[in-house]
Tab-separated table of C-alpha atoms in Angstrom:
chain	number	residue	atom	x	y	z
A	8	PHE	CA	72.229	110.828	20.408
A	9	ASN	CA	75.694	111.615	21.757
A	10	LYS	CA	75.748	107.794	22.328
A	11	VAL	CA	74.108	106.335	19.355
A	12	ASP	CA	76.408	104.471	17.092
A	13	LEU	CA	74.963	105.994	13.329
A	14	ASP	CA	77.139	103.893	11.160
A	15	SER	CA	75.289	100.477	12.503
A	16	LYS	CA	72.325	102.368	12.112
A	17	VAL	CA	72.795	104.090	9.046
A	18	GLU	CA	70.572	101.645	6.858
A	19	ASN	CA	67.624	102.123	8.783
A	20	LEU	CA	67.452	105.955	8.987
A	21	LEU	CA	68.249	105.924	4.934
A	22	ASP	CA	65.177	107.561	3.377
A	23	GLY	CA	63.984	108.858	6.436
A	24	CYS	CA	64.004	111.495	9.210
A	25	VAL	CA	65.936	112.001	12.414
A	26	VAL	CA	64.941	113.894	15.072
A	27	ILE	CA	67.401	114.830	17.614
A	28	GLN	CA	66.051	116.146	20.576
A	29	LYS	CA	67.842	118.581	22.976
A	30	ALA	CA	70.080	119.123	20.405
A	31	GLU	CA	72.161	122.015	22.626
A	32	GLU	CA	73.674	119.003	24.476
A	33	LEU	CA	75.340	117.641	21.069
A	34	THR	CA	79.175	117.417	21.482
A	35	SER	CA	81.370	117.843	19.039
A	36	VAL	CA	82.254	114.496	18.213
A	37	SER	CA	78.178	114.297	17.668
A	38	TYR	CA	78.139	117.305	15.633
A	39	ASN	CA	81.217	115.875	13.282
A	40	LYS	CA	79.170	112.427	12.876
A	41	LEU	CA	76.396	114.345	11.892
A	42	ILE	CA	78.348	116.124	8.898
A	43	ASN	CA	79.887	112.776	7.987
A	44	LEU	CA	75.949	111.548	7.807
A	45	ILE	CA	74.684	114.676	5.921
A	46	THR	CA	77.404	114.734	3.726
A	47	THR	CA	77.770	110.865	2.696
A	48	TYR	CA	74.109	110.403	2.366
A	49	GLU	CA	72.804	113.711	1.193
A	50	LYS	CA	69.387	113.603	-0.324
A	51	ARG	CA	68.686	110.221	1.401
A	52	ILE	CA	68.080	111.714	4.943
A	53	ILE	CA	66.577	114.456	6.686
A	54	ILE	CA	68.260	115.153	10.273
A	55	ILE	CA	65.980	117.902	12.225
A	56	LEU	CA	68.081	119.397	15.442
A	57	GLU	CA	65.052	120.281	18.006
A	58	SER	CA	66.066	122.794	20.778
A	59	ASP	CA	64.292	125.493	22.713
A	60	LYS	CA	67.547	127.668	21.999
A	61	ASP	CA	67.613	130.099	19.049
A	62	GLU	CA	70.181	129.354	16.348
A	63	TYR	CA	73.140	131.215	17.785
A	64	GLN	CA	73.347	130.044	20.746
A	65	LEU	CA	72.514	126.264	19.187
A	66	PHE	CA	75.161	126.577	16.871
A	67	SER	CA	77.632	128.848	19.310
A	68	ALA	CA	80.451	126.295	19.819
A	69	ASN	CA	80.237	124.581	16.297
A	70	ARG	CA	79.378	127.020	13.396
A	71	ASN	CA	80.659	124.561	10.765
A	72	ILE	CA	77.795	123.045	11.109
A	73	GLN	CA	75.368	125.735	10.614
A	74	GLU	CA	75.987	125.682	6.997
A	75	TYR	CA	74.401	122.171	6.796
A	76	PHE	CA	71.106	123.433	8.563
A	77	GLY	CA	69.673	126.135	5.963
A	78	SER	CA	66.462	126.175	7.540
A	79	SER	CA	64.529	126.957	10.712
A	80	ILE	CA	61.335	126.634	12.296
A	81	LYS	CA	60.200	128.386	15.331
A	82	LEU	CA	57.362	126.998	17.003
A	83	PRO	CA	54.840	129.323	18.723
A	84	GLU	CA	54.423	129.087	22.429
A	85	TYR	CA	50.900	128.042	23.095
A	86	SER	CA	48.256	130.255	25.592
A	87	ILE	CA	46.546	128.121	28.057
A	88	GLU	CA	43.422	129.867	26.240
A	89	LEU	CA	44.511	128.472	23.274
A	90	LEU	CA	45.296	124.914	24.480
A	91	MET	CA	41.681	124.878	26.073
A	92	SER	CA	40.274	125.986	22.722
A	93	TYR	CA	42.162	122.970	21.301
A	94	ILE	CA	40.780	120.632	23.943
A	95	LYS	CA	37.340	121.695	23.211
A	96	THR	CA	37.773	121.557	19.581
A	97	HIS	CA	38.742	117.642	20.483
A	98	LEU	CA	36.122	117.125	22.958
A	99	VAL	CA	33.548	117.999	20.631
A	100	ASN	CA	35.064	116.241	17.319
A	101	ASN	CA	34.524	112.388	19.998
A	102	ASN	CA	30.879	114.127	20.823
A	103	MET	CA	31.978	115.124	24.122
A	104	GLY	CA	31.627	118.234	26.163
A	105	ILE	CA	33.173	119.469	29.415
A	106	SER	CA	31.557	121.045	32.737
A	107	GLN	CA	33.470	124.419	33.539
A	108	GLU	CA	34.683	122.394	36.741
A	109	ALA	CA	36.928	120.201	35.042
A	110	GLU	CA	37.609	123.004	32.681
A	111	GLY	CA	39.254	124.619	35.637
A	112	VAL	CA	41.024	121.423	36.735
A	113	LEU	CA	42.147	121.125	33.619
A	114	ILE	CA	43.538	124.564	33.359
A	115	ASN	CA	45.469	124.332	36.775
A	116	ILE	CA	46.783	120.968	35.860
A	117	MET	CA	48.471	122.831	32.248
A	118	ASN	CA	49.296	125.643	34.802
A	119	LYS	CA	51.528	123.650	37.505
A	120	LYS	CA	53.124	121.610	34.361
A	121	ILE	CA	54.212	124.265	32.844
A	122	ALA	CA	55.443	125.808	35.853
A	123	THR	CA	57.373	122.552	37.002
A	124	ASN	CA	58.553	121.313	33.458
A	125	SER	CA	62.349	122.111	33.684
A	126	ASN	CA	62.275	123.887	30.236
A	127	GLY	CA	58.392	124.785	30.829
A	128	ILE	CA	56.669	122.767	27.879
A	129	PHE	CA	54.924	120.104	27.244
A	130	THR	CA	54.205	118.369	23.336
A	131	LEU	CA	50.587	118.757	21.913
A	132	LEU	CA	50.649	115.072	21.664
A	133	ASP	CA	51.698	114.802	25.458
A	134	LEU	CA	48.415	116.612	25.626
A	135	MET	CA	46.313	114.966	23.553
A	136	GLN	CA	47.290	111.392	25.232
A	137	PHE	CA	46.424	113.029	28.245
A	138	ILE	CA	42.877	114.250	27.070
A	139	ASN	CA	42.101	110.817	25.652
A	140	THR	CA	42.579	109.163	28.721
A	141	THR	CA	40.347	111.526	30.619
A	142	ILE	CA	37.780	110.734	27.460
A	143	GLU	CA	37.876	107.178	28.269
A	144	ALA	CA	37.851	107.315	31.671
A	145	ALA	CA	34.534	109.340	31.402
A	146	SER	CA	32.822	106.879	28.744
A	147	LYS	CA	33.717	103.966	31.540
A	148	ARG	CA	31.654	105.822	34.116
A	149	LYS	CA	28.526	104.268	35.343
A	150	LYS	CA	25.185	106.577	33.937
A	151	GLY	CA	22.539	106.731	36.211
A	152	LYS	CA	20.177	108.537	38.464
A	153	GLY	CA	21.971	111.547	39.720
A	154	LYS	CA	25.328	110.943	37.669
A	155	HIS	CA	26.801	113.052	35.019
A	156	PRO	CA	26.048	111.960	31.465
A	157	THR	CA	29.106	109.794	29.918
A	158	ASP	CA	29.703	112.445	27.323
A	159	ILE	CA	30.792	115.126	29.552
A	160	ILE	CA	34.293	115.068	31.201
A	161	VAL	CA	33.816	116.161	34.771
A	162	GLN	CA	36.669	116.498	37.905
A	163	GLN	CA	36.552	112.782	38.288
A	164	ASP	CA	37.553	111.749	35.112
A	165	ILE	CA	40.500	113.762	35.034
A	166	ASN	CA	43.733	112.409	36.604
A	167	ILE	CA	45.135	115.006	38.445
A	168	ASN	CA	48.904	113.238	38.539
A	169	TRP	CA	49.538	114.237	34.789
């Protein structure tokens, strides 16, 4: 966002929503551009500042902008157990199941992803895209004697490099 020329993009932004990720990295120049955008196009644009910092930290260097952002939403951090429940529900909705072995692999992958990610998070969209890729892999696996049914996720279906 710090490098985006808002003036050239304003027509595309009107009557829409702008989500600014890592809002803690905004410069004072960028904050001034935001204030101008908000005041000039009041009620025609929604701006969401996304950050893992709390409001005090986010606005500490630019207190004057806080008045333009009257609401905040704190999203919960999901436990691995809740994420697995979410995954299993998604699988059931797709007429799929998961083996215990594959469930253990997924739990290990999510734990590793959280531990190695610089801010310790990944989005639910990222997770669902990963799971949908896993579902596709299972559906492409050949059925046959001694093979797992294609409606069950098994270890070989999981891309461990997520």
